[in-house]
Amino acid sequence: MKWKCLSCFLPVLFLFIVPQGRAQEHHRFVYPYFTKDDTARIRSFIRTGINLLYINTDSAIVLFTKAEELSRLTGFSDGIGYALAFKGVATTDRGYYDSGMAYYKEAFPYCVQARYIPNALPSLYINMGVSFFHAGDYTKANDYYYRALRYLQQYFPNNENIAVVYNNLATVQKELGMYQQSLSYSDEAEKRSVRANMNIILGATWINKGTVYSLLQKEDSAAHYFSKALELGKKVKYIELQQAALTCMGDLLLQEKKYAEALPYYNKAMALSVHTSPFHASIMPGYSMGIALYYLKQYPEAERRLLATLAQSSKTGILGRKQEAHATLARLYEATGRYKDALQQQKFYVESRDSYFTIEKLRSVKEIEAKYLTAQKDKEIAERGLTIAQQQQRLERKNLLVGALVAGIVVVMLSLLFFYKNRKKINNRDREIERLKAVMTGEEKERGRLSRELHDGIGGMLTGIKMNLKMLQKRHEQGPITEGLEEIMVMLQGMGDEIHKTAHNLMPDILLKHTLEDALRLYCEHLDATGHKLKVDLYFYGSLEHLDTSLSLQIYRIIQELLQNVVKHADASHADVQVRITDEGLICVSAEDNGVGFDARKSYTGLGVQNIRARVQALGGYFTIESAAGRGTTAYMEIDGRKLK
């Protein structure tokens, strides 16, 4: 069994940034009459609460609440948002995810408009990322960390808190199995934290590096970084860092099958404190200890430890090694003859494993292909069903060998039938995707034909008419006919411009001659030149030069539709569009605006949104849109370029 060391360390953004100028209009949410003394007290409450966040979370929540109440009383809007952002992370750490997310939602408009605490918005993004990470939603965690990084790089490119974001991104990439990317982020976080003398973040990067090296089976390198993190944790007296390092060192021994030697490390981690985050204080070392006790055949103590940790995991919402715990309990019960309990744990394991793939990694960079299921996945499901059926046979028909054999054959046949039917469904779905792609390709060809006819045919005819009228105008420069001819000339000129614009929209020539990036930049410049108040900022990550022309055109159409919706309906002054292509060929597009927004539950079926959704689905992609009245709109899509080659 290949053991995975999964302990990680996730600090939140905690430093106050000196305000700097920003080209942004600010709207206050309450009438301000605060003084410098008020803001100093509010900042002190929040700073002290952050220091207590994982030492005494209840006390931290009390301090954040005091900061919020004083901010509301004095009209300090920045303080309201900043306090709510940290109430959210503290509340989710206690396992109350619905309440925590409600705090985040309430904090957002205040943080967006912050003037005196300009790091309020990136702090909110990072805290939300931490909460989603502990809940096992790595895709959302990754998204919010990138938002924080983008904000800081744009407005505060030299700020030391960028090291925090890089460290947190490293933990997400590790969970997604992108080990080299994780090490790259960790290196960046390490350099910045050394330069800024941020010891806690430095220790966290060493934990992340050690964990990745452990997963790569480079045990010596892993042990080196874990030891460095432990010594640093002792030096700066940061208990949570020590707990993470001790658990990781124990996991490294567990991976080497040195079970008895691993136990003292877990005991030390849990004995240090119970007031730090449950993730490090009890859940991660608790799971590891239970698994080590199982391998040492100390079954009663292993059962007690695993069940207690599972109960705490369910209470707090922190997943940890829940899946492995169920698998270990199933093996434990089978070894002790408790087959009914073993079957129950096996079912829990299957459910948690299915949930892991469908929720945690379904939309991740590493596992996007799981959306469409492969034949190998179906085979694994069938084999799991067979294993459960065999356990039931041993339990219920232990002494009926012939009956068990017949039942087994039936189960195998049903499993094969299930496999065949699912594979047929997959093939049908793939054919449907290909059909839709063919339809869209045909549609674009037809657009190209119409474009050429408009430009070369009707456009040429209008040009000829225009020239003839000019000649006629020269012959009759005197008299009433001149005024009429001038009016006709103006109308023809407008008609020609309109036809040219329509032809360009049907088939933009720029895509035939230049890259997608150039085409989008020119389109945004065109929007600006036509007098719209919308200012669009474009960001590109990764190389887009090798995209297929047909796929580039589809992406161009989608972004064009998104921006047209913003121009027509959002009443926005600014929009951010990001296009990112990963090393694995995943194309990610996000568009955010600061417009009036809308109730997504009521207006989600608008024609523009339907067109975008149809295009993305035809490419086998994922599309979502989030908005609320008065809070702008965020649209996001993912397309797997590998499946379209």
Short mmCIF file of N, CA and C in Angstrom, two decimals, residues 88-180:
data_model
loop_
_atom_site.label_atom_id
_atom_site.label_comp_id
_atom_site.label_asym_id
_atom_site.label_seq_id
_atom_site.Cartn_x
_atom_site.Cartn_y
_atom_site.Cartn_z
N GLY A 88 -15.90 34.62 9.27
CA GLY A 88 -16.21 33.51 8.37
C GLY A 88 -15.24 32.37 8.52
N VAL A 89 -13.92 32.67 8.51
CA VAL A 89 -12.93 31.60 8.59
C VAL A 89 -12.94 30.96 9.98
N ALA A 90 -13.18 31.76 11.02
CA ALA A 90 -13.22 31.20 12.38
C ALA A 90 -14.44 30.31 12.56
N THR A 91 -15.57 30.71 11.99
CA THR A 91 -16.80 29.93 12.14
C THR A 91 -16.72 28.62 11.37
N THR A 92 -16.19 28.66 10.15
CA THR A 92 -16.05 27.41 9.39
C THR A 92 -15.04 26.48 10.05
N ASP A 93 -14.03 27.04 10.71
CA ASP A 93 -13.07 26.20 11.41
C ASP A 93 -13.74 25.45 12.56
N ARG A 94 -14.80 26.02 13.09
CA ARG A 94 -15.56 25.34 14.14
C ARG A 94 -16.56 24.34 13.56
N GLY A 95 -16.64 24.25 12.23
CA GLY A 95 -17.51 23.27 11.60
C GLY A 95 -18.85 23.81 11.15
N TYR A 96 -19.10 25.12 11.32
CA TYR A 96 -20.38 25.71 10.94
C TYR A 96 -20.23 26.38 9.57
N TYR A 97 -20.27 25.57 8.51
CA TYR A 97 -19.96 26.07 7.19
C TYR A 97 -21.05 26.99 6.64
N ASP A 98 -22.31 26.71 6.89
CA ASP A 98 -23.37 27.57 6.38
C ASP A 98 -23.26 28.98 6.98
N SER A 99 -23.03 29.04 8.29
CA SER A 99 -22.87 30.35 8.94
C SER A 99 -21.64 31.07 8.43
N GLY A 100 -20.55 30.33 8.28
CA GLY A 100 -19.32 30.95 7.79
C GLY A 100 -19.49 31.53 6.40
N MET A 101 -20.14 30.77 5.51
CA MET A 101 -20.34 31.26 4.15
C MET A 101 -21.28 32.47 4.13
N ALA A 102 -22.22 32.51 5.07
CA ALA A 102 -23.11 33.69 5.17
C ALA A 102 -22.31 34.93 5.56
N TYR A 103 -21.33 34.77 6.47
CA TYR A 103 -20.46 35.89 6.83
C TYR A 103 -19.65 36.37 5.62
N TYR A 104 -19.13 35.41 4.86
CA TYR A 104 -18.36 35.78 3.67
C TYR A 104 -19.22 36.58 2.69
N LYS A 105 -20.44 36.10 2.47
CA LYS A 105 -21.34 36.76 1.53
C LYS A 105 -21.64 38.19 1.98
N GLU A 106 -21.86 38.36 3.28
CA GLU A 106 -22.16 39.69 3.82
C GLU A 106 -20.94 40.60 3.74
N ALA A 107 -19.74 40.01 3.88
CA ALA A 107 -18.51 40.81 3.90
C ALA A 107 -18.15 41.34 2.52
N PHE A 108 -18.56 40.63 1.47
CA PHE A 108 -18.05 40.91 0.13
C PHE A 108 -18.24 42.37 -0.31
N PRO A 109 -19.45 42.96 -0.25
CA PRO A 109 -19.60 44.34 -0.75
C PRO A 109 -18.76 45.34 0.03
N TYR A 110 -18.59 45.12 1.34
CA TYR A 110 -17.75 46.03 2.13
C TYR A 110 -16.28 45.92 1.72
N CYS A 111 -15.82 44.68 1.52
CA CYS A 111 -14.42 44.47 1.17
C CYS A 111 -14.10 45.00 -0.23
N VAL A 112 -15.04 44.87 -1.15
CA VAL A 112 -14.83 45.37 -2.51
C VAL A 112 -14.63 46.89 -2.50
N GLN A 113 -15.34 47.59 -1.63
CA GLN A 113 -15.30 49.05 -1.60
C GLN A 113 -14.32 49.59 -0.56
N ALA A 114 -13.50 48.74 0.04
CA ALA A 114 -12.62 49.17 1.12
C ALA A 114 -11.63 50.24 0.66
N ARG A 115 -11.45 51.28 1.50
CA ARG A 115 -10.51 52.36 1.19
C ARG A 115 -9.37 52.42 2.19
N TYR A 116 -9.68 52.21 3.45
CA TYR A 116 -8.67 52.37 4.49
C TYR A 116 -7.97 51.05 4.82
N ILE A 117 -8.60 49.93 4.52
CA ILE A 117 -7.97 48.61 4.68
C ILE A 117 -8.01 47.94 3.31
N PRO A 118 -7.14 48.33 2.39
CA PRO A 118 -7.23 47.82 1.01
C PRO A 118 -6.91 46.34 0.88
N ASN A 119 -6.34 45.72 1.94
CA ASN A 119 -6.12 44.26 1.86
C ASN A 119 -7.34 43.48 2.33
N ALA A 120 -8.47 44.17 2.56
CA ALA A 120 -9.67 43.47 3.02
C ALA A 120 -10.16 42.46 1.99
N LEU A 121 -10.15 42.84 0.71
CA LEU A 121 -10.67 41.94 -0.32
C LEU A 121 -9.78 40.71 -0.51
N PRO A 122 -8.45 40.85 -0.66
CA PRO A 122 -7.64 39.63 -0.77
C PRO A 122 -7.70 38.77 0.49
N SER A 123 -7.84 39.41 1.66
CA SER A 123 -7.99 38.62 2.89
C SER A 123 -9.26 37.77 2.84
N LEU A 124 -10.35 38.37 2.34
CA LEU A 124 -11.61 37.64 2.20
C LEU A 124 -11.42 36.46 1.25
N TYR A 125 -10.78 36.69 0.10
CA TYR A 125 -10.56 35.61 -0.86
C TYR A 125 -9.75 34.47 -0.25
N ILE A 126 -8.68 34.82 0.47
CA ILE A 126 -7.83 33.78 1.05
C ILE A 126 -8.58 33.01 2.12
N ASN A 127 -9.32 33.70 2.96
CA ASN A 127 -10.08 33.01 4.01
C ASN A 127 -11.12 32.07 3.42
N MET A 128 -11.77 32.49 2.35
CA MET A 128 -12.73 31.61 1.68
C MET A 128 -12.01 30.39 1.09
N GLY A 129 -10.82 30.62 0.53
CA GLY A 129 -10.05 29.50 0.02
C GLY A 129 -9.69 28.50 1.10
N VAL A 130 -9.30 29.00 2.28
CA VAL A 130 -8.98 28.12 3.41
C VAL A 130 -10.19 27.27 3.80
N SER A 131 -11.36 27.92 3.87
CA SER A 131 -12.57 27.19 4.26
C SER A 131 -12.92 26.11 3.24
N PHE A 132 -12.86 26.47 1.96
CA PHE A 132 -13.17 25.47 0.93
C PHE A 132 -12.14 24.35 0.91
N PHE A 133 -10.89 24.66 1.19
CA PHE A 133 -9.85 23.63 1.21
C PHE A 133 -10.13 22.62 2.32
N HIS A 134 -10.42 23.10 3.52
CA HIS A 134 -10.70 22.19 4.63
C HIS A 134 -11.97 21.37 4.39
N ALA A 135 -12.89 21.92 3.58
CA ALA A 135 -14.10 21.17 3.26
C ALA A 135 -13.88 20.20 2.10
N GLY A 136 -12.67 20.21 1.52
CA GLY A 136 -12.35 19.28 0.44
C GLY A 136 -12.71 19.77 -0.94
N ASP A 137 -13.15 21.03 -1.08
CA ASP A 137 -13.50 21.57 -2.40
C ASP A 137 -12.28 22.30 -2.94
N TYR A 138 -11.35 21.54 -3.55
CA TYR A 138 -10.08 22.10 -3.96
C TYR A 138 -10.23 23.03 -5.16
N THR A 139 -11.22 22.81 -5.99
CA THR A 139 -11.41 23.66 -7.16
C THR A 139 -11.75 25.09 -6.73
N LYS A 140 -12.71 25.23 -5.81
CA LYS A 140 -13.08 26.57 -5.34
C LYS A 140 -11.94 27.20 -4.54
N ALA A 141 -11.24 26.40 -3.74
CA ALA A 141 -10.10 26.93 -3.00
C ALA A 141 -9.07 27.51 -3.96
N ASN A 142 -8.76 26.78 -5.00
CA ASN A 142 -7.79 27.22 -6.00
C ASN A 142 -8.25 28.52 -6.66
N ASP A 143 -9.54 28.61 -6.97
CA ASP A 143 -10.09 29.79 -7.63
C ASP A 143 -9.94 31.03 -6.77
N TYR A 144 -10.28 30.93 -5.48
CA TYR A 144 -10.20 32.11 -4.60
C TYR A 144 -8.75 32.49 -4.30
N TYR A 145 -7.85 31.52 -4.22
CA TYR A 145 -6.44 31.87 -4.04
C TYR A 145 -5.92 32.64 -5.25
N TYR A 146 -6.32 32.21 -6.45
CA TYR A 146 -5.88 32.92 -7.66
C TYR A 146 -6.45 34.35 -7.69
N ARG A 147 -7.67 34.52 -7.22
CA ARG A 147 -8.25 35.87 -7.17
C ARG A 147 -7.42 36.77 -6.26
N ALA A 148 -7.04 36.23 -5.09
CA ALA A 148 -6.23 37.01 -4.16
C ALA A 148 -4.88 37.35 -4.77
N LEU A 149 -4.25 36.37 -5.42
CA LEU A 149 -2.95 36.61 -6.03
C LEU A 149 -3.04 37.67 -7.12
N ARG A 150 -4.07 37.57 -7.95
CA ARG A 150 -4.25 38.54 -9.04
C ARG A 150 -4.42 39.96 -8.49
N TYR A 151 -5.20 40.09 -7.42
CA TYR A 151 -5.46 41.40 -6.82
C TYR A 151 -4.16 41.99 -6.26
N LEU A 152 -3.43 41.18 -5.49
CA LEU A 152 -2.21 41.66 -4.87
C LEU A 152 -1.15 42.01 -5.91
N GLN A 153 -1.01 41.19 -6.93
CA GLN A 153 -0.02 41.48 -7.97
C GLN A 153 -0.35 42.75 -8.73
N GLN A 154 -1.64 43.03 -8.87
CA GLN A 154 -2.04 44.23 -9.61
C GLN A 154 -1.85 45.50 -8.81
N TYR A 155 -2.25 45.46 -7.52
CA TYR A 155 -2.23 46.68 -6.72
C TYR A 155 -1.04 46.77 -5.75
N PHE A 156 -0.54 45.63 -5.29
CA PHE A 156 0.55 45.63 -4.32
C PHE A 156 1.58 44.57 -4.72
N PRO A 157 2.27 44.74 -5.85
CA PRO A 157 3.12 43.67 -6.39
C PRO A 157 4.28 43.28 -5.50
N ASN A 158 4.69 44.14 -4.58
CA ASN A 158 5.83 43.83 -3.71
C ASN A 158 5.40 43.45 -2.31
N ASN A 159 4.11 43.29 -2.10
CA ASN A 159 3.65 43.01 -0.75
C ASN A 159 4.03 41.61 -0.31
N GLU A 160 4.42 41.47 0.94
CA GLU A 160 4.91 40.19 1.46
C GLU A 160 3.81 39.15 1.59
N ASN A 161 2.56 39.59 1.62
CA ASN A 161 1.47 38.62 1.75
C ASN A 161 1.29 37.76 0.50
N ILE A 162 1.94 38.12 -0.59
CA ILE A 162 1.90 37.26 -1.78
C ILE A 162 2.52 35.90 -1.46
N ALA A 163 3.47 35.87 -0.53
CA ALA A 163 4.06 34.59 -0.11
C ALA A 163 3.01 33.67 0.48
N VAL A 164 2.06 34.24 1.22
CA VAL A 164 0.98 33.44 1.81
C VAL A 164 0.16 32.77 0.71
N VAL A 165 -0.17 33.54 -0.33
CA VAL A 165 -1.01 32.99 -1.39
C VAL A 165 -0.27 31.89 -2.15
N TYR A 166 1.01 32.12 -2.44
CA TYR A 166 1.78 31.09 -3.13
C TYR A 166 1.84 29.80 -2.32
N ASN A 167 1.98 29.93 -1.00
CA ASN A 167 2.02 28.74 -0.15
C ASN A 167 0.68 28.00 -0.19
N ASN A 168 -0.40 28.74 -0.12
CA ASN A 168 -1.71 28.10 -0.15
C ASN A 168 -1.99 27.45 -1.50
N LEU A 169 -1.56 28.10 -2.58
CA LEU A 169 -1.70 27.50 -3.91
C LEU A 169 -0.90 26.21 -4.01
N ALA A 170 0.26 26.17 -3.36
CA ALA A 170 1.07 24.95 -3.37
C ALA A 170 0.33 23.78 -2.74
N THR A 171 -0.42 24.04 -1.66
CA THR A 171 -1.16 22.96 -1.00
C THR A 171 -2.26 22.43 -1.90
N VAL A 172 -2.93 23.33 -2.64
CA VAL A 172 -4.01 22.89 -3.54
C VAL A 172 -3.44 22.06 -4.68
N GLN A 173 -2.36 22.55 -5.29
CA GLN A 173 -1.76 21.81 -6.41
C GLN A 173 -1.30 20.43 -5.95
N LYS A 174 -0.82 20.33 -4.73
CA LYS A 174 -0.42 19.03 -4.19
C LYS A 174 -1.61 18.09 -4.12
N GLU A 175 -2.75 18.57 -3.62
CA GLU A 175 -3.93 17.72 -3.51
C GLU A 175 -4.46 17.32 -4.88
N LEU A 176 -4.22 18.16 -5.89
CA LEU A 176 -4.67 17.84 -7.24
C LEU A 176 -3.68 16.93 -7.97
N GLY A 177 -2.59 16.57 -7.29
CA GLY A 177 -1.61 15.68 -7.88
C GLY A 177 -0.63 16.36 -8.81
N MET A 178 -0.60 17.68 -8.83
CA MET A 178 0.31 18.43 -9.70
C MET A 178 1.55 18.80 -8.88
N TYR A 179 2.43 17.81 -8.69
CA TYR A 179 3.51 17.94 -7.73
C TYR A 179 4.57 18.96 -8.15
N GLN A 180 4.95 18.97 -9.42
CA GLN A 180 5.97 19.92 -9.86
C GLN A 180 5.47 21.36 -9.74
#
